[in-house]
PDB file of C-alpha atoms in Angstrom:
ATOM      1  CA  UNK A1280       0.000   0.000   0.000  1.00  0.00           C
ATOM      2  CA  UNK A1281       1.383   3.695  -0.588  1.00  0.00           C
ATOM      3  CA  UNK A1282      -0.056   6.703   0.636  1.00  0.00           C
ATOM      4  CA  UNK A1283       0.451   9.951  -1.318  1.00  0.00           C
ATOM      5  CA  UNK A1284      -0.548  13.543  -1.036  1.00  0.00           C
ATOM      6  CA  UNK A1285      -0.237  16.807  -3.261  1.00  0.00           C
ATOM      7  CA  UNK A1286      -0.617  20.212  -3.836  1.00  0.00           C
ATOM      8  CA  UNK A1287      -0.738  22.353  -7.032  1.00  0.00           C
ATOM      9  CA  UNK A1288      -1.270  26.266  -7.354  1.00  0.00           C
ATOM     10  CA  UNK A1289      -1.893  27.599 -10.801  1.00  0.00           C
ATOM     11  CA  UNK A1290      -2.986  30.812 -12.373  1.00  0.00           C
ATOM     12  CA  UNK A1291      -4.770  32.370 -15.213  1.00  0.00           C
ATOM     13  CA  UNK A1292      -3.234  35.755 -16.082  1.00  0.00           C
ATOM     14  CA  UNK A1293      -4.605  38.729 -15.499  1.00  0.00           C
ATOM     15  CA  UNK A1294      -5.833  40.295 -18.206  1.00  0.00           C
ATOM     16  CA  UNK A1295      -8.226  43.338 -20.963  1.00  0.00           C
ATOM     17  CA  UNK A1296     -11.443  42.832 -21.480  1.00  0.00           C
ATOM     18  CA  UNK A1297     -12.125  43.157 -25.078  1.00  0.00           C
ATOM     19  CA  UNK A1298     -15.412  41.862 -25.429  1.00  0.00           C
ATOM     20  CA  UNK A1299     -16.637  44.918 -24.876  1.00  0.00           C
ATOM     21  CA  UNK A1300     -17.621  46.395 -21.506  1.00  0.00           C
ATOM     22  CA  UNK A1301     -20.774  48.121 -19.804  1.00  0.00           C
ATOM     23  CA  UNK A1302     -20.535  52.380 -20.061  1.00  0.00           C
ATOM     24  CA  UNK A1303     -22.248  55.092 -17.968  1.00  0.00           C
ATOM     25  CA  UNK A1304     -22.862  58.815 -19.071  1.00  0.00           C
ATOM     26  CA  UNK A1305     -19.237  59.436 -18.842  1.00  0.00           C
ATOM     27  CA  UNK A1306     -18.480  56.805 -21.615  1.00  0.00           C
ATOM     28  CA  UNK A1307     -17.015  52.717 -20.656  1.00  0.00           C
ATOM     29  CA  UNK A1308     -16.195  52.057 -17.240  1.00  0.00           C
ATOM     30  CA  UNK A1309     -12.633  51.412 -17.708  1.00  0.00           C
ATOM     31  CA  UNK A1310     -12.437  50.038 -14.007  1.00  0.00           C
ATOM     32  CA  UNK A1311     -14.151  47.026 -15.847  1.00  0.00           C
ATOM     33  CA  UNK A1312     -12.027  46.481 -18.158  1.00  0.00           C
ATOM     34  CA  UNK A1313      -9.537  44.374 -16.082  1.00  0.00           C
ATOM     35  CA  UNK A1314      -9.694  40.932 -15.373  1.00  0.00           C
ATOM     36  CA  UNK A1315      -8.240  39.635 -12.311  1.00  0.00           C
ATOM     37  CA  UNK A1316      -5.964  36.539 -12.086  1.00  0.00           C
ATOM     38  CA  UNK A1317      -7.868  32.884 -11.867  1.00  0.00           C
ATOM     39  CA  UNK A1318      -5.714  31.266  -8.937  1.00  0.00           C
ATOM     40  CA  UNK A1319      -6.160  27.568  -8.262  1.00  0.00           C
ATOM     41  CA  UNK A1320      -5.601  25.849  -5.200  1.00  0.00           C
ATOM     42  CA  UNK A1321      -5.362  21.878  -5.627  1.00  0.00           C
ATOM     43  CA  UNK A1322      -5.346  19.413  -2.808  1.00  0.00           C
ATOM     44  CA  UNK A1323      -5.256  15.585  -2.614  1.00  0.00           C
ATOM     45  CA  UNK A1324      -4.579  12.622  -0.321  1.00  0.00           C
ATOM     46  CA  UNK A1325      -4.829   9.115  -1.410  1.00  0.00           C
ATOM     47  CA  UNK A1326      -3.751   5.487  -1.384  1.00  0.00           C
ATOM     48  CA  UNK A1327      -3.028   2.976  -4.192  1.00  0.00           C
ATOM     49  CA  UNK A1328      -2.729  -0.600  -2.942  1.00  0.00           C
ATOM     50  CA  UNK A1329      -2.455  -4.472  -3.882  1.00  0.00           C
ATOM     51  CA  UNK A1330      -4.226  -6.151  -2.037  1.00  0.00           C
ATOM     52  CA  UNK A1331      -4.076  -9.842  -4.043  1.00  0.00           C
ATOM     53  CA  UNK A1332      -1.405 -10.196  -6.648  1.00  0.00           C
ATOM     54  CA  UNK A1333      -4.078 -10.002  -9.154  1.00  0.00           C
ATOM     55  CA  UNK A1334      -6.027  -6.867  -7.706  1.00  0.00           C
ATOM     56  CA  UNK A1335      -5.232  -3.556  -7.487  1.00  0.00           C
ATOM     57  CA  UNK A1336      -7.176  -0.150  -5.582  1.00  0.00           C
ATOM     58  CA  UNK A1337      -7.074   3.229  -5.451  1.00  0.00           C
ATOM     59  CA  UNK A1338      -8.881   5.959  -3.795  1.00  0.00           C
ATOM     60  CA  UNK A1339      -8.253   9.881  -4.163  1.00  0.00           C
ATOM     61  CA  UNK A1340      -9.841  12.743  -2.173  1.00  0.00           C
ATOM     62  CA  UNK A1341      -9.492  16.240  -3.695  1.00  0.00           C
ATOM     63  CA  UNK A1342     -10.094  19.373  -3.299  1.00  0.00           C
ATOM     64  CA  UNK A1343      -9.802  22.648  -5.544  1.00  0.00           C
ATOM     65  CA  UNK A1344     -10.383  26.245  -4.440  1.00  0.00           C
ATOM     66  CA  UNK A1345     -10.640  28.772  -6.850  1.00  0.00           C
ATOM     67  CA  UNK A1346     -10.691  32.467  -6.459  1.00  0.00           C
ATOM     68  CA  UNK A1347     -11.295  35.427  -9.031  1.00  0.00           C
ATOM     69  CA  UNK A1348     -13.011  32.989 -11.672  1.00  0.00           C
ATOM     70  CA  UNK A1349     -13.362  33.528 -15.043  1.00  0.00           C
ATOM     71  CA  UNK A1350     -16.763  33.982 -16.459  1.00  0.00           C
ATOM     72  CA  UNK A1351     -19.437  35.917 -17.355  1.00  0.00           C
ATOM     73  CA  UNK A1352     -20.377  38.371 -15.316  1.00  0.00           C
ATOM     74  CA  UNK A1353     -23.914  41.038 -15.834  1.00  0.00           C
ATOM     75  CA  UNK A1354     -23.677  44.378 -14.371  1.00  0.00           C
ATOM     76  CA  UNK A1355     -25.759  45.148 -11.045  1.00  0.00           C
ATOM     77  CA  UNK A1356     -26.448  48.206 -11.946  1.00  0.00           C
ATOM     78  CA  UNK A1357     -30.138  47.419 -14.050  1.00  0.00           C
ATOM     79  CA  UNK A1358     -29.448  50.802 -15.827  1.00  0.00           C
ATOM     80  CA  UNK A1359     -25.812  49.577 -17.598  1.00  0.00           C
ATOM     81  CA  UNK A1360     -27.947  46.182 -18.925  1.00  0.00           C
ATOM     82  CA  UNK A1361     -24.582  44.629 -20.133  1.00  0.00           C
ATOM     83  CA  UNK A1362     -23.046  41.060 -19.859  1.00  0.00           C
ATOM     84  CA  UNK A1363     -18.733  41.555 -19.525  1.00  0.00           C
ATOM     85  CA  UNK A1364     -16.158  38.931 -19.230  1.00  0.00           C
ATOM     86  CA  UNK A1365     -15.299  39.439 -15.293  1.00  0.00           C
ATOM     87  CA  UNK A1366     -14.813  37.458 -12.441  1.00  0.00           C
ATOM     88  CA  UNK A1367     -16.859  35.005 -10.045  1.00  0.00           C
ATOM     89  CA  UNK A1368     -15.444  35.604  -6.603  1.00  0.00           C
ATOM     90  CA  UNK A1369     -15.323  32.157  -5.114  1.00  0.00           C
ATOM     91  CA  UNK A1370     -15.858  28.557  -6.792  1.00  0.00           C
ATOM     92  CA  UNK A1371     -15.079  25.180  -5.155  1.00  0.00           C
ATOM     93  CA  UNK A1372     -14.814  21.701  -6.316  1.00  0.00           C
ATOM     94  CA  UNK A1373     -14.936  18.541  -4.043  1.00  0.00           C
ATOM     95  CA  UNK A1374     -14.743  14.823  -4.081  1.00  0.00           C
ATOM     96  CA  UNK A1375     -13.372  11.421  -4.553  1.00  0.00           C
ATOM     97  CA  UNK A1376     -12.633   9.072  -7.125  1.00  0.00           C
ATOM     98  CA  UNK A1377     -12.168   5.413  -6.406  1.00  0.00           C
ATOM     99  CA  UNK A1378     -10.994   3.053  -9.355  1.00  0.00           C
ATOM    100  CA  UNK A1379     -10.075  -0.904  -9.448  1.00  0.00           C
ATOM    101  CA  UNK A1380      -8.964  -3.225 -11.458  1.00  0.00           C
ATOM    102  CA  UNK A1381      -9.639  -7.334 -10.853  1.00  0.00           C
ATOM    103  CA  UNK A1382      -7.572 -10.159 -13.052  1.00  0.00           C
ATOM    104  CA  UNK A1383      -9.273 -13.674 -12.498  1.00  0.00           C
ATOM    105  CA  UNK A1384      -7.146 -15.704 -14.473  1.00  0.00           C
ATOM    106  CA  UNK A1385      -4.913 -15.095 -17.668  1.00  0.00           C
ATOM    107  CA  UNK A1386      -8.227 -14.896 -19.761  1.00  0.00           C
ATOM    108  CA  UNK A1387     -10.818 -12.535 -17.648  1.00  0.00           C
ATOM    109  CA  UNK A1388     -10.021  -9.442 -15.924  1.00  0.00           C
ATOM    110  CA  UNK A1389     -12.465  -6.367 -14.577  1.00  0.00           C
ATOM    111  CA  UNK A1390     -12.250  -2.818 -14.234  1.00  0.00           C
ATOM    112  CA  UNK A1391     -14.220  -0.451 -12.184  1.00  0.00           C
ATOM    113  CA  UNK A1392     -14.429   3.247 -11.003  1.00  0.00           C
ATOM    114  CA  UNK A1393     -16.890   5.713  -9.534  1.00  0.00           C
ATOM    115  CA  UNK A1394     -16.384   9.774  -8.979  1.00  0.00           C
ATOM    116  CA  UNK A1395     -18.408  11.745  -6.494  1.00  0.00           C
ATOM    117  CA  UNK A1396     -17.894  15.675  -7.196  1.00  0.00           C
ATOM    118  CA  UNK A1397     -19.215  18.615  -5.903  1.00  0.00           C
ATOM    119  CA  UNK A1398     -19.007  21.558  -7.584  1.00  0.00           C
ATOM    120  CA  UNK A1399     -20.143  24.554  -6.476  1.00  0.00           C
ATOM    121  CA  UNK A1400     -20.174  29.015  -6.507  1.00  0.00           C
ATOM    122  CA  UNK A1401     -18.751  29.946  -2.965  1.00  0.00           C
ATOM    123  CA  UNK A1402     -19.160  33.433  -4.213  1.00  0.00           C
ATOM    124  CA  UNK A1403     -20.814  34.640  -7.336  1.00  0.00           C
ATOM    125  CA  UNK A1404     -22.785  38.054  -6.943  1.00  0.00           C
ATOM    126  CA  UNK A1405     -23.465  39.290 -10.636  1.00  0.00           C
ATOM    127  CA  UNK A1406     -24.290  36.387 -12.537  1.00  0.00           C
ATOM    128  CA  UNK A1407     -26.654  36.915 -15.743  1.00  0.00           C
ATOM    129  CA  UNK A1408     -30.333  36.063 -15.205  1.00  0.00           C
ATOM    130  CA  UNK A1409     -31.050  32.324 -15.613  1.00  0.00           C
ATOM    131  CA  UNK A1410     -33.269  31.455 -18.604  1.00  0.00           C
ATOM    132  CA  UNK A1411     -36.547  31.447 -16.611  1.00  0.00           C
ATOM    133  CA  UNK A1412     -35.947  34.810 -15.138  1.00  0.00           C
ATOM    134  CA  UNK A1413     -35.350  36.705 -18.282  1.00  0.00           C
ATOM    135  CA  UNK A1414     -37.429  39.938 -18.133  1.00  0.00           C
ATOM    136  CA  UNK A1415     -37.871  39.685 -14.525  1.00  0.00           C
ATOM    137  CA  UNK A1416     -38.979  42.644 -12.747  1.00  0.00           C
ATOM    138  CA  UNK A1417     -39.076  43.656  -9.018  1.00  0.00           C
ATOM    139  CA  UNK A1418     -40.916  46.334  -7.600  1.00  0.00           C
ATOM    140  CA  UNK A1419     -41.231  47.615 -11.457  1.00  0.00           C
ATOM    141  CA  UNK A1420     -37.442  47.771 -11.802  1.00  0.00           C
ATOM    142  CA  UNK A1421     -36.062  45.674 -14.468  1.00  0.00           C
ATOM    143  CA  UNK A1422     -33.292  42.910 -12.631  1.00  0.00           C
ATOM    144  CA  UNK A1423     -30.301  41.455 -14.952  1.00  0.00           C
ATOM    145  CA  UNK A1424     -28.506  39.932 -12.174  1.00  0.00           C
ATOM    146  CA  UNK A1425     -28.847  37.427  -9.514  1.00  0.00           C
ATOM    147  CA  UNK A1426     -26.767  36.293  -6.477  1.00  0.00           C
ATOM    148  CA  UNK A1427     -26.306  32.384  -7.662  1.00  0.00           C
ATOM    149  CA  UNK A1428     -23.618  32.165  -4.182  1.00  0.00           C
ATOM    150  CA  UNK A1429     -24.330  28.367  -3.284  1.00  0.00           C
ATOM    151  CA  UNK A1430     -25.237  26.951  -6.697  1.00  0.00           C
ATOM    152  CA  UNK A1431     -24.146  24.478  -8.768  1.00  0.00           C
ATOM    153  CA  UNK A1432     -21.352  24.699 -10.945  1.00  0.00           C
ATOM    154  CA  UNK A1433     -22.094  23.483 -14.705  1.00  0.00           C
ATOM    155  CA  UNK A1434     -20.922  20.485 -16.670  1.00  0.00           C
ATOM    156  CA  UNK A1435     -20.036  18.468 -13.491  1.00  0.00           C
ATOM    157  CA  UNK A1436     -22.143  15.539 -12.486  1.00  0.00           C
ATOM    158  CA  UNK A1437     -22.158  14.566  -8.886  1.00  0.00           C
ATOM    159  CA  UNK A1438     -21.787  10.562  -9.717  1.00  0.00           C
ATOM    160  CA  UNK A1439     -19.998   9.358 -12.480  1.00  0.00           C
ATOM    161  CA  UNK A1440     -18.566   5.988 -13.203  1.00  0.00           C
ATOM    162  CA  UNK A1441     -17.178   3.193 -15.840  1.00  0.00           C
ATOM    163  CA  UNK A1442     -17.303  -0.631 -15.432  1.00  0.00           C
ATOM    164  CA  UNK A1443     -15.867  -2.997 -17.765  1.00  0.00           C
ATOM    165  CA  UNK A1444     -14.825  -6.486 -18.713  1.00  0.00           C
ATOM    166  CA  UNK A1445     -11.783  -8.367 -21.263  1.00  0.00           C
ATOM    167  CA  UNK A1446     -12.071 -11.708 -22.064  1.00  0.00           C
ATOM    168  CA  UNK A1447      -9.143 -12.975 -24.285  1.00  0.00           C
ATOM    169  CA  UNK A1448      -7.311 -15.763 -24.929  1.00  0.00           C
ATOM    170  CA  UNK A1449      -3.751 -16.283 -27.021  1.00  0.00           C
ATOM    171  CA  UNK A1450      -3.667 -17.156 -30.283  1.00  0.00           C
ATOM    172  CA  UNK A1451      -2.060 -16.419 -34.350  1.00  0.00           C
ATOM    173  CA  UNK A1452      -3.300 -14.014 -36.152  1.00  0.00           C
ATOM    174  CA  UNK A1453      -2.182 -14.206 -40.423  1.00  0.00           C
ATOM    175  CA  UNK A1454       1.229 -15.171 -38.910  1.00  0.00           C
ATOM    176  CA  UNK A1455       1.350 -12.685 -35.699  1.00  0.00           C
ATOM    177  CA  UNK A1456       1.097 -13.823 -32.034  1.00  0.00           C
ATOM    178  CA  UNK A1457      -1.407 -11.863 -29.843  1.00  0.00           C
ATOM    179  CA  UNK A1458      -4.259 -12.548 -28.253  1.00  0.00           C
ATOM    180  CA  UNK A1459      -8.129 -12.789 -29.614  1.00  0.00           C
ATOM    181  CA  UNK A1460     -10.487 -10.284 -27.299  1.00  0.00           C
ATOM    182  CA  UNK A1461     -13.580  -8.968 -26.814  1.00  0.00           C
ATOM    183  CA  UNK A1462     -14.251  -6.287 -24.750  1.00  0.00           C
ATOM    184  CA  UNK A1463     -17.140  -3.990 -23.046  1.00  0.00           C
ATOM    185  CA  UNK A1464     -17.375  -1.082 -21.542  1.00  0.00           C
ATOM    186  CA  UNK A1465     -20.112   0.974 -19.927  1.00  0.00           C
ATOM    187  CA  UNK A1466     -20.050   4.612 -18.579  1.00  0.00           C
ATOM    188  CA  UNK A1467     -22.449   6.366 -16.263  1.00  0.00           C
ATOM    189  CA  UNK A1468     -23.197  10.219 -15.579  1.00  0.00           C
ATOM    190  CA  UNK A1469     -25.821  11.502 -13.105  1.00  0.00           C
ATOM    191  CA  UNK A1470     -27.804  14.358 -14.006  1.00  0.00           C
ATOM    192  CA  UNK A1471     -25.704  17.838 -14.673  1.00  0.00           C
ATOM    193  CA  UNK A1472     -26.282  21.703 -15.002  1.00  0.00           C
ATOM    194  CA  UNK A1473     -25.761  23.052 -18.638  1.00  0.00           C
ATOM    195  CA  UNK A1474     -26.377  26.588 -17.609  1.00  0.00           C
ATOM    196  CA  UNK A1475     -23.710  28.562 -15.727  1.00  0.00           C
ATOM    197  CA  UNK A1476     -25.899  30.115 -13.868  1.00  0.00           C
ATOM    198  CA  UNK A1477     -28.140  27.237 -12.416  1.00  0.00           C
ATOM    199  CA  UNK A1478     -31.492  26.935 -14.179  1.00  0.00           C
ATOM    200  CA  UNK A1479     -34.720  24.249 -13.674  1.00  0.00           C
ATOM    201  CA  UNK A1480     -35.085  23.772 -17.163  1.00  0.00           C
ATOM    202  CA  UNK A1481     -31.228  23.398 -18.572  1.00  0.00           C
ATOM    203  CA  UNK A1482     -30.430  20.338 -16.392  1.00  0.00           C
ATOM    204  CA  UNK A1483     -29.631  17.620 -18.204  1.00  0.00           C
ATOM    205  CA  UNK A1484     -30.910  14.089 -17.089  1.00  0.00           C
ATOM    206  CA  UNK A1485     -28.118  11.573 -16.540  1.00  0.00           C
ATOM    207  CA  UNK A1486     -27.378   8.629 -18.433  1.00  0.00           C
ATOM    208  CA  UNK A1487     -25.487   5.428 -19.387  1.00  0.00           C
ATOM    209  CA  UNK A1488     -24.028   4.234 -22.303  1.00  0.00           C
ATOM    210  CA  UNK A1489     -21.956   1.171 -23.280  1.00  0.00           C
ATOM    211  CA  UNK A1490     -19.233   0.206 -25.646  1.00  0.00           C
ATOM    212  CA  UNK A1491     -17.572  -3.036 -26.869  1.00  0.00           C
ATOM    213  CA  UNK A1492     -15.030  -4.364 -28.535  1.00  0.00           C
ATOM    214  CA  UNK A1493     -14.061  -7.697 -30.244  1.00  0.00           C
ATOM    215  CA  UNK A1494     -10.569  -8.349 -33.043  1.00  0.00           C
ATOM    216  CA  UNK A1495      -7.195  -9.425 -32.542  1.00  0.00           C
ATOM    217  CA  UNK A1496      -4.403  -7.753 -30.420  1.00  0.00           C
ATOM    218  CA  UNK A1497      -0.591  -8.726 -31.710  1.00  0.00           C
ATOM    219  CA  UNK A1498       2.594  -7.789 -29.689  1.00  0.00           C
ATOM    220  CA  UNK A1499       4.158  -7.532 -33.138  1.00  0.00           C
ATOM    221  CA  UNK A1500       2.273  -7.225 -36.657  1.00  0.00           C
ATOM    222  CA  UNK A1501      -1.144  -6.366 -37.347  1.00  0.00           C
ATOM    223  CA  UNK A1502      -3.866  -5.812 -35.151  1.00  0.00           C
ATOM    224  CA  UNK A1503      -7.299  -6.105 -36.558  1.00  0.00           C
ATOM    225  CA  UNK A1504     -10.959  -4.845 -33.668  1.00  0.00           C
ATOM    226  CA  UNK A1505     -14.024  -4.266 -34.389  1.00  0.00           C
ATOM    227  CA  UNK A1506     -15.248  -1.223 -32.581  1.00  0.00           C
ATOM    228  CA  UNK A1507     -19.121   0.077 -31.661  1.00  0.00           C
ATOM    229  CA  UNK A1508     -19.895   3.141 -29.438  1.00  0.00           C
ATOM    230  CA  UNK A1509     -23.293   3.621 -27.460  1.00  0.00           C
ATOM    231  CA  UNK A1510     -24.671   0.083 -28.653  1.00  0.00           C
ATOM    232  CA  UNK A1511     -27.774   0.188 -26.956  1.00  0.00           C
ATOM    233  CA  UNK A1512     -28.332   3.891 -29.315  1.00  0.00           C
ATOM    234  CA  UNK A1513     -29.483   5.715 -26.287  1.00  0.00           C
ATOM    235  CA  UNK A1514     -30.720   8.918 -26.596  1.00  0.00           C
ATOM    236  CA  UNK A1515     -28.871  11.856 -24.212  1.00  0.00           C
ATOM    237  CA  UNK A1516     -28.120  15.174 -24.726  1.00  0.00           C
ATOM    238  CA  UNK A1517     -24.261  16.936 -24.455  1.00  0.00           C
ATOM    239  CA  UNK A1518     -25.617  20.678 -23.513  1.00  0.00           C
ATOM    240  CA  UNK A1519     -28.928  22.721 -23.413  1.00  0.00           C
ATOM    241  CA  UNK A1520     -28.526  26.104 -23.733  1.00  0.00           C
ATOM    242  CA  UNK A1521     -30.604  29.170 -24.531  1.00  0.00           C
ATOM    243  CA  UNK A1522     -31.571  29.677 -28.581  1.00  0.00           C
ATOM    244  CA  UNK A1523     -30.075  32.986 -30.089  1.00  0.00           C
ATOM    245  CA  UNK A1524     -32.203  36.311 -28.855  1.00  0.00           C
ATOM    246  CA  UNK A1525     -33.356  34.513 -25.659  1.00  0.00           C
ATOM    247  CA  UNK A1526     -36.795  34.506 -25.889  1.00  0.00           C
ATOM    248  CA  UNK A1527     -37.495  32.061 -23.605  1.00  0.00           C
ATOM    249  CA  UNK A1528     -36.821  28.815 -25.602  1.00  0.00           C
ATOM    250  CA  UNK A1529     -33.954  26.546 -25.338  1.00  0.00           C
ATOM    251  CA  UNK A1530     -31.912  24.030 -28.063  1.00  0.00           C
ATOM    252  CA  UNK A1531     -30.037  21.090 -27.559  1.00  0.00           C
ATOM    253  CA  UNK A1532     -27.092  19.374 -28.115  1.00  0.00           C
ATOM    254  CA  UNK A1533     -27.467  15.643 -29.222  1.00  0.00           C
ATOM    255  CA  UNK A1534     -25.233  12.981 -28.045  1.00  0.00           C
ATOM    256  CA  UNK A1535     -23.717  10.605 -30.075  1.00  0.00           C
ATOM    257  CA  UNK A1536     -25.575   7.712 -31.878  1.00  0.00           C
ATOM    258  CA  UNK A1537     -24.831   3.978 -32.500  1.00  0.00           C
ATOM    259  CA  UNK A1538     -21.354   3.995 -33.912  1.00  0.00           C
ATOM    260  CA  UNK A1539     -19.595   1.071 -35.674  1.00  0.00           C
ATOM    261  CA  UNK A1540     -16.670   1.099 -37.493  1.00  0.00           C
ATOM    262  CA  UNK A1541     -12.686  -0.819 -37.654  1.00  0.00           C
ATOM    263  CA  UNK A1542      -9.800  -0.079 -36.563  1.00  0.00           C
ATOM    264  CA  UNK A1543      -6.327  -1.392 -38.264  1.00  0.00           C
ATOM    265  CA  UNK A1544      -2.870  -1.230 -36.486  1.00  0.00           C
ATOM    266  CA  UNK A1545       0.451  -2.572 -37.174  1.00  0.00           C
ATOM    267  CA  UNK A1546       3.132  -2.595 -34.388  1.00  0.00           C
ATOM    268  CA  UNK A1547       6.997  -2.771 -35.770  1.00  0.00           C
TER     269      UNK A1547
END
């Protein structure tokens, strides 16, 4: 068994908004205009053991703190109605990711892994209006911002995970030595935010889809598989997100279908 931990600190630049930024009666607000450095703070402890000869597992707990984060930002004053590449003050992302891999005998092995994350805005004051809440008024005032401080970051799923089998068994190929195989693979998302700032009707619904594999695998020579990706042709979507003038309707972005195809390789 070993026992590991580490710690990373990187950066994004500071840098000039271009993109065009909000302006009073005096003209642009050039205290807008600069972005402040993205600093990352990465943390993680873990082990990676053996515990049979033909088993190995490891387990990772991280943590990442960022501060100043990049993004879109809307103005909080409801008379300067303008969206501005700016910074997020506070985002954090948690978890651990477990992963093993089992070898029953020289012609069956198993893999397996799972990842809990939690991602989420520590800080983030001025974030644009979610879809729903486009047009909102308060009090007869016209709001473009919102306080989303607490909600979930996009794109990150709080369970994900892959399990898999190889069954193969040695044999000659036109000539080469390898091994004949035929693999499967499956991979597993729970539901996710496509909106950055959290919205009831851009969550995406998780999914699963599964993979395989079947040809010929040569140490030396040609290798010869047969490949097919989301077999079972589920339907998912990659990212909803709100159509061009934002009226109030929302497109998606299809996943992939069934896939087939071959793959050819020849090791020297």
């Amino acid at each position: 068994m070993n026992t590991f931990a580490t710690f990373a600190n990187s950066y994004k630049p500071v840098g000039i908004n271009l993109g065009g930024i909000p302006s009073d009666a005096n003209g642009p607000i050039i205290a807008l205009a600069k972005i402040k450095p993205e600093k990352v703070n990465h943390y993680e402890i873990g082990i990676k053991s053996t515990p049979f000869n033909s088993t190995t597992i490891n387990l990772t707990i991280f943590n990442t703190d960022i501060d100043n984060y990049q993004t879109l930002v809307q103005s909080e004053d409801p008379t300067l109605n303008r969206g501005y590449l700016a910074n997020a003050e506070k985002v954090r992302v948690r978890g651990f990711e477990a992963d093993s891999r089992i070898t029953i005998n020289q012609y069956l092995s198993f893999n397996a892994a799972i990842t809990y994350n939690e991602g989420k805005y520590i800080s983030f004051k001025n974030a644009p209006l979610p879809l729903e809440e486009t047009g909102l008024k308060v009090n007869g005032v016209s709001i473009y911002s919102k306080d989303v401080s607490g909600g979930t970051l996009p794109g990150i799923s709080k369970w994900a995970g892959t399990l898999g089998g190889d069954l193969s068994k040695e044999g000659q190929f036109f000539g080469n030595k390898g091994r004949f195989f035929i693999a499967i693979d499956s991979y597993s998302r729970s539901s996710f935010s496509s909106s950055a700032t959290p919205s009831k009707y851009l969550n995406i619904q998780g999914y699963s889809i599964f993979n395989g594999r079947v040809g010929f695998r040569a140490s030396e020579g040609l290798s010869v598989y047969l490949w097919g990706r989301n077999l079972l042709d589920k339907n998912y979507f990659e990212q909803l997100l709100p159509a061009s003038g934002n009226a109030g309707h929302y497109a998606g972005v299809l996943g992939d279908q069934r896939t087939y195809g071959i793959t050819l390789r020849y090791n020297l």
